[in-house]
């Protein structure tokens, strides 16, 4: 076996998570040395507990590199170690980086370009969704990669916005790369892979667990030039990502909200503690050092589409399918435009997914 094979073996050992892998590699230097170490030497290293050593010994008997490689191939998953040219360069600069990633998608080689993490609360308001989609969409128009976690709420809006802007977006998962979580995001999960990728440090078939999501947040921040929290409660998990970013010297930005809104308390607190307040996409482009000429052209194009959708709506209910048929717009883009029109006070949604002009 070669280096990547030994590393794949190590990642596939049962319950061999990041801290254990890091401890073993710090002591033994290479995954090959870990594979070849006797039980006695593993015990003397004091890196892992007895039950973990037992798992290592057992895995050596069962592990078949050809079968594991075939399994990954069948799942369309790449296994990329830190020594690979495809491994994201930003992650090499963080002390708690994953030593390898499982990647599913077509765009991993573009991940070294300008990137912004757009994150926030799972339970969020229409304002939070609108802001996440707007920033992601407009950044994507300027060739900025959008990084998020595929969670419900703000994360989903961020990925959707990037795809509407015809850009690349990357989802860092707290489970195996072959598992879509939450399951209702399957369409989004599939679309992300066409131009971007889903990434995980966990081997395929690893089910989502609560402790794994805070752990993956260090990767979200590590992949980004800046981290943007659009809406978050006081104790939101997004603040963990912000802390990871601050520790790495990455710019943390937050969207200010009303002082009496619980969903904005996390953002407002971050701003009070020194996060950069952002009021528009141009603020983020300035932080990233990117011209917004492309954005201005795209905004004109989007405004025309808004006018088309508004002109079709009357004072009788129309379903989202009827509007889509008349405008030839894709579902995700149409939802975004209708949300913009609602926030502008021009359109109402009296029945779910049915719209009418506001009188």
Coordinates of C-alpha atoms in Angstrom, one line a residue:
X1 CA 0.0 0.0 0.0
X2 CA 1.0 3.6 -0.5
X3 CA 0.6 6.7 1.7
X4 CA -3.0 7.4 0.7
X5 CA -4.0 3.8 1.2
X6 CA -2.7 3.7 4.7
X7 CA -4.4 7.0 5.4
X8 CA -7.7 5.6 4.1
X9 CA -7.3 2.6 6.4
X10 CA -6.8 4.9 9.4
X11 CA -9.9 7.0 8.6
X12 CA -11.9 3.8 8.2
X13 CA -11.0 2.4 11.6
X14 CA -14.2 2.3 13.7
X15 CA -14.6 5.4 15.9
X16 CA -11.2 6.8 14.8
X17 CA -12.1 10.5 14.9
X18 CA -10.0 13.6 14.3
X19 CA -8.4 14.0 17.7
X20 CA -7.3 10.4 17.8
X21 CA -6.0 10.5 14.3
X22 CA -4.1 13.7 15.1
X23 CA -2.6 12.2 18.3
X24 CA -1.4 9.1 16.5
X25 CA 0.1 10.9 13.5
X26 CA 1.9 13.4 15.8
X27 CA 3.5 10.4 17.6
X28 CA 4.0 7.9 14.7
X29 CA 4.6 10.5 11.9
X30 CA 3.0 8.4 9.2
X31 CA -0.2 6.3 8.8
X32 CA 2.1 3.4 7.6
X33 CA 3.9 3.5 11.0
X34 CA 0.6 3.3 12.8
X35 CA -0.5 0.4 10.6
X36 CA 2.7 -1.6 11.3
X37 CA 3.0 -0.7 15.0
X38 CA 2.6 -3.7 17.4
X39 CA -0.1 -3.7 20.1
X40 CA 2.6 -3.1 22.7
X41 CA 4.0 0.0 20.9
X42 CA 0.5 1.4 20.5
X43 CA -0.1 1.0 24.2
X44 CA 3.2 2.6 25.1
X45 CA 2.4 5.6 22.9
X46 CA -0.5 6.6 25.2
X47 CA -2.3 8.2 22.3
X48 CA -5.5 6.2 22.4
X49 CA -7.4 4.0 24.8
X50 CA -7.4 0.2 24.9
X51 CA -10.7 -0.1 23.0
X52 CA -9.3 2.0 20.2
X53 CA -6.2 -0.2 20.0
X54 CA -8.4 -3.2 19.8
X55 CA -10.3 -1.6 16.9
X56 CA -7.0 -1.0 15.1
X57 CA -5.9 -4.6 15.5
X58 CA -9.2 -5.9 14.3
X59 CA -9.3 -3.5 11.3
X60 CA -6.0 -4.8 10.0
X61 CA -7.5 -8.3 9.6
X62 CA -10.6 -7.0 7.7
X63 CA -9.3 -4.1 5.7
X64 CA -9.1 -4.6 2.0
X65 CA -7.8 -1.6 0.1
X66 CA -9.2 -2.7 -3.3
X67 CA -12.7 -3.2 -1.8
X68 CA -12.5 0.2 -0.1
X69 CA -11.4 2.0 -3.3
X70 CA -14.1 0.3 -5.3
X71 CA -16.7 1.3 -2.7
X72 CA -15.6 5.0 -3.0
X73 CA -15.6 4.7 -6.8
X74 CA -19.2 3.4 -6.8
X75 CA -20.3 6.3 -4.5
X76 CA -18.4 8.8 -6.7
X77 CA -16.4 9.9 -3.7
X78 CA -12.8 11.0 -3.8
X79 CA -10.5 10.5 -0.9
X80 CA -8.0 13.4 -0.7
X81 CA -5.2 13.5 1.8
X82 CA -3.3 16.6 2.8
X83 CA -0.4 15.6 0.5
X84 CA -2.7 15.7 -2.6
X85 CA -2.6 18.7 -5.0
X86 CA -6.4 18.8 -4.7
X87 CA -6.4 19.2 -1.0
X88 CA -7.7 22.8 -0.2
X89 CA -4.6 25.0 0.4
X90 CA -6.3 27.1 3.1
X91 CA -6.8 24.0 5.3
X92 CA -3.0 23.4 5.3
X93 CA -2.6 26.6 7.4
X94 CA -4.8 25.6 10.3
X95 CA -3.5 23.5 13.3
X96 CA -6.6 21.5 13.7
X97 CA -7.1 20.6 10.0
X98 CA -8.4 17.3 8.9
X99 CA -5.6 15.1 7.5
X100 CA -7.9 14.0 4.7
X101 CA -11.3 14.6 3.2
X102 CA -14.0 12.6 1.5
X103 CA -15.3 14.7 -1.5
X104 CA -18.3 14.2 -3.7
X105 CA -18.7 16.6 -6.6
X106 CA -17.1 18.2 -9.7
X107 CA -15.5 21.4 -8.4
X108 CA -12.9 20.6 -5.7
X109 CA -10.1 22.1 -7.8
X110 CA -11.8 25.5 -7.7
X111 CA -11.9 25.7 -3.9
X112 CA -8.7 27.6 -3.6
X113 CA -10.4 30.7 -5.2
X114 CA -12.0 33.6 -3.3
X115 CA -14.4 32.0 -0.8
X116 CA -16.9 33.2 1.8
X117 CA -18.8 31.2 4.5
X118 CA -22.4 32.3 4.7
X119 CA -24.0 30.7 7.8
X120 CA -26.6 31.3 10.5
X121 CA -29.6 29.9 12.4
X122 CA -31.6 26.8 11.4
X123 CA -34.7 28.5 12.7
X124 CA -34.7 31.8 10.9
X125 CA -36.9 34.6 9.6
X126 CA -37.8 35.5 6.0
X127 CA -35.3 38.5 6.5
X128 CA -32.5 36.0 7.4
X129 CA -33.3 33.9 4.3
X130 CA -33.5 36.9 2.1
X131 CA -30.1 38.2 3.3
X132 CA -28.3 34.9 3.0
X133 CA -29.7 34.3 -0.5
X134 CA -28.9 37.9 -1.6
X135 CA -25.3 37.9 -0.4
X136 CA -24.6 34.4 -1.7
X137 CA -26.2 35.0 -5.0
X138 CA -24.4 38.3 -5.6
X139 CA -21.0 37.0 -4.4
X140 CA -21.4 34.0 -6.7
X141 CA -22.0 36.4 -9.6
X142 CA -18.5 37.8 -8.8
X143 CA -16.9 34.3 -8.8
X144 CA -16.7 34.0 -5.0
X145 CA -17.2 30.4 -3.7
X146 CA -19.9 30.0 -1.1
X147 CA -19.2 27.7 1.9
X148 CA -21.8 26.5 4.2
X149 CA -23.1 23.4 6.0
X150 CA -26.3 22.3 4.2
X151 CA -28.3 22.7 7.4
X152 CA -31.9 23.9 7.4
X153 CA -32.5 27.6 7.4
X154 CA -29.7 30.0 6.6
X155 CA -27.2 27.4 5.3
X156 CA -29.8 26.1 2.8
X157 CA -30.6 29.7 1.6
X158 CA -26.8 30.3 1.2
X159 CA -26.3 27.3 -1.1
X160 CA -29.5 28.1 -3.0
X161 CA -28.5 31.7 -3.5
X162 CA -25.0 30.7 -4.9
X163 CA -26.6 28.3 -7.4
X164 CA -29.1 31.0 -8.5
X165 CA -26.1 33.2 -9.1
X166 CA -24.6 30.4 -11.3
X167 CA -21.6 30.1 -9.0
X168 CA -20.0 27.3 -7.0
X169 CA -21.0 26.3 -3.5
X170 CA -19.5 23.8 -1.1
X171 CA -21.2 22.0 1.7
X172 CA -19.2 20.7 4.7
X173 CA -21.2 17.8 6.3
X174 CA -21.3 16.5 9.8
X175 CA -21.9 12.9 8.4
X176 CA -20.5 10.8 5.6
X177 CA -20.4 12.5 2.2
X178 CA -22.8 9.9 0.8
X179 CA -25.5 11.0 3.2
X180 CA -27.8 14.0 2.6
X181 CA -28.7 15.6 5.9
X182 CA -31.3 16.9 6.4
X183 CA -33.0 14.5 3.9
X184 CA -35.3 17.2 2.6
X185 CA -32.2 19.0 1.1
X186 CA -31.6 16.1 -1.4
X187 CA -32.3 18.3 -4.5
X188 CA -29.9 20.9 -3.2
X189 CA -27.3 18.3 -2.2
X190 CA -27.4 16.9 -5.8
X191 CA -27.2 20.4 -7.4
X192 CA -24.3 21.5 -5.3
X193 CA -22.2 18.6 -6.7
X194 CA -22.6 19.6 -10.3
X195 CA -20.3 22.6 -10.1
X196 CA -19.1 22.5 -6.4
X197 CA -18.8 19.7 -3.9
X198 CA -19.9 18.2 -0.6
X199 CA -17.0 17.5 1.8
X200 CA -16.6 15.5 5.0
X201 CA -13.8 14.2 7.2
X202 CA -16.0 11.2 8.1
X203 CA -16.0 8.0 6.0
X204 CA -19.0 7.0 4.0
X205 CA -22.1 5.7 5.9
X206 CA -21.2 7.7 9.0
X207 CA -24.5 8.8 10.3
X208 CA -25.1 12.4 11.6
X209 CA -24.4 12.9 15.3
X210 CA -24.9 16.1 17.3
X211 CA -21.2 16.4 18.3
X212 CA -20.0 16.1 14.7
X213 CA -21.6 19.4 13.6
X214 CA -19.6 21.8 15.9
X215 CA -16.5 19.8 14.8
X216 CA -17.1 20.4 11.1
X217 CA -17.5 24.1 11.7
X218 CA -13.7 24.5 11.9
X219 CA -13.5 23.3 8.3
X220 CA -16.2 25.7 7.2
X221 CA -14.2 28.6 8.6
X222 CA -10.9 27.2 7.5
X223 CA -12.0 27.1 3.9
X224 CA -13.1 30.7 3.8
X225 CA -11.5 34.2 3.4
X226 CA -14.3 35.6 5.6
X227 CA -17.2 34.2 7.6
X228 CA -20.6 36.0 7.4
X229 CA -23.3 35.3 10.0
X230 CA -26.6 36.6 8.6
X231 CA -28.9 35.7 11.5
X232 CA -28.2 33.9 14.8
X233 CA -29.5 33.5 18.3
X234 CA -27.4 34.2 21.4
X235 CA -26.3 30.6 21.7
X236 CA -26.3 29.7 18.0
X237 CA -23.9 27.1 16.7
X238 CA -22.8 29.6 14.1
X239 CA -21.0 31.5 16.8
X240 CA -18.7 28.4 17.1
X241 CA -17.7 28.8 13.5
X242 CA -17.1 32.5 14.2
X243 CA -14.8 31.7 17.1
X244 CA -12.9 29.2 14.9
X245 CA -12.5 32.0 12.3
X246 CA -11.2 34.5 14.9
X247 CA -8.7 32.0 16.2
X248 CA -7.4 31.6 12.6
X249 CA -7.3 35.4 11.9
X250 CA -10.1 35.1 9.4
X251 CA -12.5 38.2 9.1
X252 CA -15.8 37.7 10.8
X253 CA -18.7 39.7 9.5
X254 CA -22.3 39.9 10.9
X255 CA -25.6 41.4 9.6
X256 CA -27.0 43.7 12.2
X257 CA -30.6 43.2 13.3
X258 CA -33.2 44.7 15.6
X259 CA -32.1 44.9 19.3
X260 CA -35.3 43.2 20.5
X261 CA -35.2 40.3 17.9
X262 CA -33.9 37.0 19.5
X263 CA -32.8 35.9 16.0
X264 CA -30.4 38.8 15.8
X265 CA -28.9 38.7 19.3
X266 CA -26.0 36.6 18.2
X267 CA -25.1 38.9 15.3
X268 CA -25.5 42.1 17.3
X269 CA -23.3 40.6 20.1
X270 CA -20.6 39.7 17.5
X271 CA -20.6 43.3 16.2
X272 CA -20.3 44.7 19.7
X273 CA -17.3 42.4 20.2
X274 CA -15.6 43.6 17.0
X275 CA -17.1 41.7 14.1
X276 CA -17.4 43.7 10.9
X277 CA -21.0 44.9 10.3
X278 CA -22.1 44.3 6.7
X279 CA -25.1 46.1 5.1
X280 CA -24.6 45.2 1.5
X281 CA -22.8 42.7 -0.8
X282 CA -20.4 45.6 -1.7
X283 CA -19.1 45.6 1.9
X284 CA -18.1 41.9 1.5
X285 CA -16.6 42.5 -1.9
X286 CA -14.5 45.3 -0.4
X287 CA -13.3 42.9 2.3
X288 CA -12.4 40.3 -0.3
X289 CA -10.7 42.9 -2.5
X290 CA -13.0 42.2 -5.5
X291 CA -14.5 44.7 -8.0
X292 CA -18.3 44.8 -8.1
X293 CA -18.8 45.8 -11.7
X294 CA -20.0 42.2 -12.5
X295 CA -22.4 42.5 -9.7
X296 CA -23.9 45.8 -11.0
X297 CA -24.6 44.2 -14.4
X298 CA -26.2 41.2 -12.8
X299 CA -28.4 43.3 -10.6
X300 CA -29.9 45.0 -13.6
X301 CA -30.6 41.6 -15.1
X302 CA -32.3 40.4 -11.9
X303 CA -34.4 43.6 -11.6
X304 CA -35.8 42.8 -15.1
X305 CA -36.8 39.3 -14.0
X306 CA -38.5 40.8 -10.9
X307 CA -40.6 43.0 -13.2
X308 CA -41.6 40.0 -15.3
X309 CA -42.8 38.1 -12.3
X310 CA -44.6 41.0 -10.8
X311 CA -46.4 41.8 -14.2
X312 CA -47.7 38.2 -14.3
X313 CA -49.3 38.4 -10.8
X314 CA -52.8 39.7 -10.5
X315 CA -55.4 40.1 -7.7
X316 CA -56.3 36.4 -7.9
X317 CA -54.2 33.5 -6.4
X318 CA -51.6 31.8 -8.6
X319 CA -49.6 28.8 -7.6
X320 CA -45.8 28.6 -7.8
X321 CA -46.2 26.1 -10.6
X322 CA -48.5 28.4 -12.6
X323 CA -46.0 31.3 -12.3
X324 CA -43.1 29.1 -13.2
X325 CA -44.9 27.9 -16.3
X326 CA -45.6 31.5 -17.4
X327 CA -42.1 32.8 -16.7
X328 CA -39.9 29.7 -17.6
X329 CA -38.0 30.4 -14.4
X330 CA -36.5 27.6 -12.3
X331 CA -38.2 26.9 -8.9
X332 CA -35.3 28.1 -6.7
X333 CA -34.8 31.4 -8.6
X334 CA -38.6 32.0 -8.7
X335 CA -38.8 31.5 -4.9
X336 CA -36.0 34.0 -4.4
X337 CA -37.7 36.6 -6.6
X338 CA -41.1 36.2 -4.9
X339 CA -39.4 36.6 -1.5
X340 CA -37.8 39.8 -2.7
X341 CA -41.2 41.1 -3.9
X342 CA -42.8 40.1 -0.6
X343 CA -40.2 41.9 1.4
X344 CA -40.7 45.0 -0.8
X345 CA -44.4 44.8 0.2
X346 CA -45.6 44.2 -3.4
X347 CA -46.7 40.5 -3.1
X348 CA -48.5 38.4 -0.5
X349 CA -48.6 34.6 0.1
X350 CA -52.0 34.1 1.8
X351 CA -51.8 30.3 1.0
X352 CA -48.6 28.4 1.1
X353 CA -46.9 28.5 -2.4
X354 CA -49.8 30.6 -3.8
X355 CA -49.2 34.3 -4.5
X356 CA -51.2 37.5 -5.2
X357 CA -50.4 41.2 -5.7
X358 CA -50.7 43.2 -2.6
X359 CA -53.6 45.7 -2.8

